[in-house]
Short mmCIF file of C-alpha atoms in Angstrom, two decimals:
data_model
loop_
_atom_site.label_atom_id
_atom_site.label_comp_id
_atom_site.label_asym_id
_atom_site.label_seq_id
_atom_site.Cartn_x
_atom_site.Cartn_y
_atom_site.Cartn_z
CA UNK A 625 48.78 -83.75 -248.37
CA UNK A 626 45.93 -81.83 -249.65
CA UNK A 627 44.99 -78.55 -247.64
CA UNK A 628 42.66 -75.88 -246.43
CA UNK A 629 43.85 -72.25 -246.47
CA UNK A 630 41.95 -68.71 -245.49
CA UNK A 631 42.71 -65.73 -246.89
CA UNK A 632 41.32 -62.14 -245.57
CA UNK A 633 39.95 -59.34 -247.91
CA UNK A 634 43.61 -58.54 -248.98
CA UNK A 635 44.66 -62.23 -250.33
CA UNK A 636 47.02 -62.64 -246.96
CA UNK A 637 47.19 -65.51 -244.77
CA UNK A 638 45.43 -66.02 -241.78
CA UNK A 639 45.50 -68.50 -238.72
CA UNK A 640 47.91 -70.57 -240.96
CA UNK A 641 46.92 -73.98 -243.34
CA UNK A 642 45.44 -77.27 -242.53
CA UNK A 643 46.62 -80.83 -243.75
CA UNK A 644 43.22 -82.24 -244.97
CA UNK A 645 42.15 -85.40 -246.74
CA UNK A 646 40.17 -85.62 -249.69
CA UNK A 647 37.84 -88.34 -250.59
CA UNK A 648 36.55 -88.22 -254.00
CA UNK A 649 36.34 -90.72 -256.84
CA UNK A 650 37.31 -87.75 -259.47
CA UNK A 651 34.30 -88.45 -261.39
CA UNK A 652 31.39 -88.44 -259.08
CA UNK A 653 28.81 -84.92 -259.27
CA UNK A 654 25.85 -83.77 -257.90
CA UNK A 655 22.83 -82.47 -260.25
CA UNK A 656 21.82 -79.05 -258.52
CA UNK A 657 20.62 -77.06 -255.25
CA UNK A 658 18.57 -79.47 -254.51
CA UNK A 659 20.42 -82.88 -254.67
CA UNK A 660 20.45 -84.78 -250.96
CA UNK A 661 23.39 -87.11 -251.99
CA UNK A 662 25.87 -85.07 -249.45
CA UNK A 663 28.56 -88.37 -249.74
CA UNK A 664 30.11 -87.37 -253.41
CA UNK A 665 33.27 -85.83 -251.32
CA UNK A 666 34.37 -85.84 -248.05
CA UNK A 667 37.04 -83.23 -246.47
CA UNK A 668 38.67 -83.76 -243.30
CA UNK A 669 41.41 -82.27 -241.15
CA UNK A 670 44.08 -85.22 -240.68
CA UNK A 671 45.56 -84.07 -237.53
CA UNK A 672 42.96 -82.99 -236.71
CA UNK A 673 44.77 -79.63 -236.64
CA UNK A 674 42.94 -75.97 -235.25
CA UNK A 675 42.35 -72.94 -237.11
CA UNK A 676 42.49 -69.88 -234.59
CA UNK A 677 42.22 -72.55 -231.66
CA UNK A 678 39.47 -74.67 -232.43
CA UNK A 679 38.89 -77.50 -235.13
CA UNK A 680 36.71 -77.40 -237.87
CA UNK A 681 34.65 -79.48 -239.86
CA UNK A 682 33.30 -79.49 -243.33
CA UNK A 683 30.24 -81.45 -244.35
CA UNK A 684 27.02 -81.51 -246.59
CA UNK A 685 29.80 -81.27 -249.40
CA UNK A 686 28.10 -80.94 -253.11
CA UNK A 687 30.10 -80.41 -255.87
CA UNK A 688 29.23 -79.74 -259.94
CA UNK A 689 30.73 -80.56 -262.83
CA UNK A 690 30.87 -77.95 -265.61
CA UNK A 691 34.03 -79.36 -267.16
CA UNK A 692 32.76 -80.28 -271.17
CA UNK A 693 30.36 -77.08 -270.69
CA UNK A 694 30.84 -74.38 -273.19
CA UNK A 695 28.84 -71.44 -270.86
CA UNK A 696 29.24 -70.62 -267.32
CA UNK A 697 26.78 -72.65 -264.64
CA UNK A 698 25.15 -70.80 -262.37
CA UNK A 699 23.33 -71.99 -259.05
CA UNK A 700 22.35 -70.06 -255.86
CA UNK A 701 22.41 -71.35 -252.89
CA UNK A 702 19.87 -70.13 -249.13
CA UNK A 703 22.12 -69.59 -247.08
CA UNK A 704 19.76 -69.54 -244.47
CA UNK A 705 18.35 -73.10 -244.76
CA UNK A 706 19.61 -75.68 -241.58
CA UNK A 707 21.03 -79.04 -242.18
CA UNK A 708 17.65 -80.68 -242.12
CA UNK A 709 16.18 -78.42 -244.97
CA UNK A 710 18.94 -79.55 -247.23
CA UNK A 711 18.48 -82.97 -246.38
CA UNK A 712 14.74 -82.49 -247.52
CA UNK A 713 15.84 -81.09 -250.76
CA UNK A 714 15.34 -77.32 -249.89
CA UNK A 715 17.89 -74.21 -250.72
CA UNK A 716 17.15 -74.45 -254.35
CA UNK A 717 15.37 -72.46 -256.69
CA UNK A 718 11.40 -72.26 -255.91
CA UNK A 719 12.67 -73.79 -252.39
CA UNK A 720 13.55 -71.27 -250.52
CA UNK A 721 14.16 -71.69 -246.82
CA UNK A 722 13.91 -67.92 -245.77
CA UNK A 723 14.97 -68.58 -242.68
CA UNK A 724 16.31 -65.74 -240.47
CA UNK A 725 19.56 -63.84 -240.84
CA UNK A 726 22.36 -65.01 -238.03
CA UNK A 727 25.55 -62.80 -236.55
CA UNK A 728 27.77 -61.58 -239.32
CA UNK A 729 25.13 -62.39 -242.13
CA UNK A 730 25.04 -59.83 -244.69
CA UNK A 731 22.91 -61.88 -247.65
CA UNK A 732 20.35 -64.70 -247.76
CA UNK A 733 21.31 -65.94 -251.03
CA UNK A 734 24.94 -66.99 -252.12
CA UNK A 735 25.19 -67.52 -255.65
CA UNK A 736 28.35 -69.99 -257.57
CA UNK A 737 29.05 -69.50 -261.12
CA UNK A 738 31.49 -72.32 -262.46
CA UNK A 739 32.97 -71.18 -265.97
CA UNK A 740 33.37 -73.51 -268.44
CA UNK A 741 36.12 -76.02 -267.71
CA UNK A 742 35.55 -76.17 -263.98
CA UNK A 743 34.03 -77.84 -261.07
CA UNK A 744 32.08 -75.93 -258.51
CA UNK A 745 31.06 -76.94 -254.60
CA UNK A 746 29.23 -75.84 -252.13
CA UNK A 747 30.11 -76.71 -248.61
CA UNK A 748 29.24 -76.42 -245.20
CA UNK A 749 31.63 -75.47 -242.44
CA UNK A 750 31.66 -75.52 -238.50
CA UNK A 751 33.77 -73.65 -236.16
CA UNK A 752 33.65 -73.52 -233.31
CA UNK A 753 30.22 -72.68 -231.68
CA UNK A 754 29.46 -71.64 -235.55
CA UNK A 755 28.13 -74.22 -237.71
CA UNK A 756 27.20 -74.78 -241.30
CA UNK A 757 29.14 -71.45 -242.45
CA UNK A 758 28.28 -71.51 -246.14
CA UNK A 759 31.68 -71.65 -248.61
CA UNK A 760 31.58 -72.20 -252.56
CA UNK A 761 34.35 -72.90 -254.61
CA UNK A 762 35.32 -73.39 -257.79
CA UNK A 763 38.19 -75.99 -258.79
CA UNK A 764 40.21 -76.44 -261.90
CA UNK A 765 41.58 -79.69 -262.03
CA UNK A 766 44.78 -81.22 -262.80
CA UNK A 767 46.40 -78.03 -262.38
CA UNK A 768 49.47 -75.94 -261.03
CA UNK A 769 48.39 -73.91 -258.14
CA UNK A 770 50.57 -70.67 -258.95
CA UNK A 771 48.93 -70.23 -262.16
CA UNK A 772 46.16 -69.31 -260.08
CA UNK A 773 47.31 -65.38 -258.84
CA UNK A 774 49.96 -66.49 -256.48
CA UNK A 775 52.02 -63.94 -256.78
CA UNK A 776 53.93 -61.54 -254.10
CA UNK A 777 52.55 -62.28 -250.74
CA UNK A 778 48.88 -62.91 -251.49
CA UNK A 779 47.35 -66.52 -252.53
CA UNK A 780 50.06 -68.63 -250.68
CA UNK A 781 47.76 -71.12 -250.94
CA UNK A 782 50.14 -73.56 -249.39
CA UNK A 783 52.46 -71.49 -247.18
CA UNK A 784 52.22 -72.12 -243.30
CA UNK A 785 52.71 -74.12 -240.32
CA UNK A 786 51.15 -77.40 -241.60
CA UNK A 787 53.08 -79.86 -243.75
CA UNK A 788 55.42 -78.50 -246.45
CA UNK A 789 54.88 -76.39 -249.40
CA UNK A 790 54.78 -78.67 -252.78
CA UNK A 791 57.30 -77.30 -255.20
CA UNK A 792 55.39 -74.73 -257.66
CA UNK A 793 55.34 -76.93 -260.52
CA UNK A 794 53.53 -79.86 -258.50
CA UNK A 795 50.14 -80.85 -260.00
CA UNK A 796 46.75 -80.83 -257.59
CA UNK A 797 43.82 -82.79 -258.71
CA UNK A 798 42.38 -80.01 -257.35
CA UNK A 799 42.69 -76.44 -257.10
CA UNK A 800 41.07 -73.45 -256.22
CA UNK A 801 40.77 -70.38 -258.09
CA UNK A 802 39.52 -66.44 -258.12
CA UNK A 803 36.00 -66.95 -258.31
CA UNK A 804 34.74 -63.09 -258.49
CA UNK A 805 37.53 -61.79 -260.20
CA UNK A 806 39.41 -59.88 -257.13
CA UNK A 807 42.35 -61.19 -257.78
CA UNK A 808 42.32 -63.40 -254.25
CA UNK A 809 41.47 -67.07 -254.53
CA UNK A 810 38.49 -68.33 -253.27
CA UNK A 811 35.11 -66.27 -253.05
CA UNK A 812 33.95 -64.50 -250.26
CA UNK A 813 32.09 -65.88 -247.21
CA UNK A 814 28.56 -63.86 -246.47
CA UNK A 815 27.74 -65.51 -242.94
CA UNK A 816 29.80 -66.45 -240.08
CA UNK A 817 32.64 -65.22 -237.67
CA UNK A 818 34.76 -65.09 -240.71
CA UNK A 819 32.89 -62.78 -243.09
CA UNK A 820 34.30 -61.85 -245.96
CA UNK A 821 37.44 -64.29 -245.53
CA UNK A 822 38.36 -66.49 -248.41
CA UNK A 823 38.64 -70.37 -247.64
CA UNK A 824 39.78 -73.22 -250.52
CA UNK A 825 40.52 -76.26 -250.40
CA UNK A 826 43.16 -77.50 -252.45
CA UNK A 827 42.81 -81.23 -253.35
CA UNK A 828 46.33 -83.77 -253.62
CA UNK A 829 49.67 -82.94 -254.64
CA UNK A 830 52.06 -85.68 -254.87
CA UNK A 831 55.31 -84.31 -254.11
CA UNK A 832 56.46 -82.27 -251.18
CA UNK A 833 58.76 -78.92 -251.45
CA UNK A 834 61.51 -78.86 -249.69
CA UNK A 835 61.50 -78.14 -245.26
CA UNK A 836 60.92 -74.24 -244.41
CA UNK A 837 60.20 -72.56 -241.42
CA UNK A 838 56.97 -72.48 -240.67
CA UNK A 839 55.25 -69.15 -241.19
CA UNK A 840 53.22 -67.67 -238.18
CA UNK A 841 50.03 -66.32 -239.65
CA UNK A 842 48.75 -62.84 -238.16
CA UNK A 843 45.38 -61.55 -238.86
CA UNK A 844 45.69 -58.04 -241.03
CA UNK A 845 42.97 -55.84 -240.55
CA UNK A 846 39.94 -57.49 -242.74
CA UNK A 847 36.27 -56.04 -243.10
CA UNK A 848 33.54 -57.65 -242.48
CA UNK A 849 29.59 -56.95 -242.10
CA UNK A 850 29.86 -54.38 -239.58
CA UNK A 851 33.33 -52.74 -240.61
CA UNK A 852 36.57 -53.01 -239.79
CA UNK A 853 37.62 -55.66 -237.58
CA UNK A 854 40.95 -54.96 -236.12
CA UNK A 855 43.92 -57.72 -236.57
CA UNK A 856 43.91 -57.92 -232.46
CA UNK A 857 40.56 -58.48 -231.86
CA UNK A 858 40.76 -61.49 -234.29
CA UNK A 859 43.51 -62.94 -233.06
CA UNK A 860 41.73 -62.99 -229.77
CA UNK A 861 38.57 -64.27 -231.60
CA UNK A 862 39.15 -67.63 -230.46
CA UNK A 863 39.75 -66.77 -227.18
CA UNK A 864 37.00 -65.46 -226.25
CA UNK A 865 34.67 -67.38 -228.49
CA UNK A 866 36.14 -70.23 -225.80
CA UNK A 867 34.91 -67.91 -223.36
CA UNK A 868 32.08 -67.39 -224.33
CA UNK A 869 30.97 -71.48 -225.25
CA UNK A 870 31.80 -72.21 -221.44
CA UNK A 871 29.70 -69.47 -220.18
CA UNK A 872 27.14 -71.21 -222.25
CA UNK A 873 26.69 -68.14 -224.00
CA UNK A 874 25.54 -69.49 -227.39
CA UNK A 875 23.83 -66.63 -229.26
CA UNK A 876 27.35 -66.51 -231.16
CA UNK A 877 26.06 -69.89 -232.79
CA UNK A 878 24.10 -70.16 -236.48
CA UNK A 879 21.99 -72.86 -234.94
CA UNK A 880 20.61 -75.05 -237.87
#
């Protein structure tokens, strides 16, 4: 199965992986910021299964094609636009939503540069009383995924309770890589509960490894907008975020 991983600041594993499901056609693109066609790609959880006790969701999917290009493509992305001013065509440059700043936003604009040879996307992503948490990504594809920094005990892209762990010399249509040259796949997210955390998605591999023992995840201390965030209080994130949506307390939510 394909999956969805998060790493913190350090390239470790947190709140385990996700089987997902991919739908893509593998030749399909959207133009730039401003394209409405949101139904290139879709990425589901198949279980569905939770990440830190509560299921997510990724939608408004657009992804870019910058495979035959010979110079990087750049496009930046308003993070503070809602759902509706997407659908309008907004977010893109001399569109501008300028909306305003939501907990754990550090930056209105969130900028993807897709070297040559790769495919870029920009997604949206709900969790929990969050929604549309902005991720980018940039894929290679048709690729090995431990060519891509996995190496000691950061970027185990695949490691964790869900499904097995392809064998390392599987092939992914899809993979993600180190998009700001840290050294941790993935690129950092600006807004959200998981600031600074580095999601991918890693698109089909068609052979299993062989059955492990699950790893449990644990949440190393990881920095986010307002400092350190202690591995405890994250781990009791969920909890309370729970809490807090049956209280009715929602001024945890990016409301868009």
């Amino acid at each position: 199965d394909s999956n969805f991983t998060m790493l913190d600041s350090a390239g470790n594993l947190v709140g385990g992986t996700n089987d997902v499901a991919f739908d893509w056609d593998g030749s399909s693109f959207n133009t730039d910021e401003t394209d409405t066609n949101f139904d290139v790609m879709t990425i589901k959880s198949i279980k569905p299964q939770p990440f830190f006790n509560f299921v997510w969701t990724a939608h408004h999917i657009r992804i870019f094609d910058n495979q035959s290009g010979t110079t990087p493509k750049t496009l930046t992305f308003d993070t503070t636009c809602t759902s509706a001013q997407l659908e309008a065509g907004m977010g893109g440059p001399g569109q501008d939503c300028n909306g305003p700043f939501t907990a754990g936003q550090t930056q209105q604009f969130l900028t993807l540069t897709i070297p040559p040879g790769k495919i870029g996307a920009h997604i949206l992503f709900d969790w929990n009383l969050t929604t549309n948490i902005d991720v980018v990504q940039v894929w290679e594809a048709n690729s090995v995924w431990n060519r891509h920094g996995a190496t000691g005990e950061t970027n185990k892209l695949h490691d964790g309770g869900a499904g097995l762990p392809p064998k390392e010399d599987t092939t992914w249509k899809l993979v993600s890589t180190d998009i700001d040259g840290d050294n941790i796949n993935g690129a950092p997210m600006i807004d959200g509960p998981f600031n600074g955390f580095n999601a991918n998605f890693n698109a089909g591999p068609q052979s299993k490894g062989e059955a492990k023992a699950p790893i449990v995840a644990t949440a190393p201390d990881t920095k986010t907008g307002s400092g350190k965030l202690p591995a405890l209080a994250l781990s009791l994130w969920g909890l309370l975020a729970g809490f807090a949506g049956l209280l009715g307390l929602r001024r945890f939510s990016k409301q868009k």
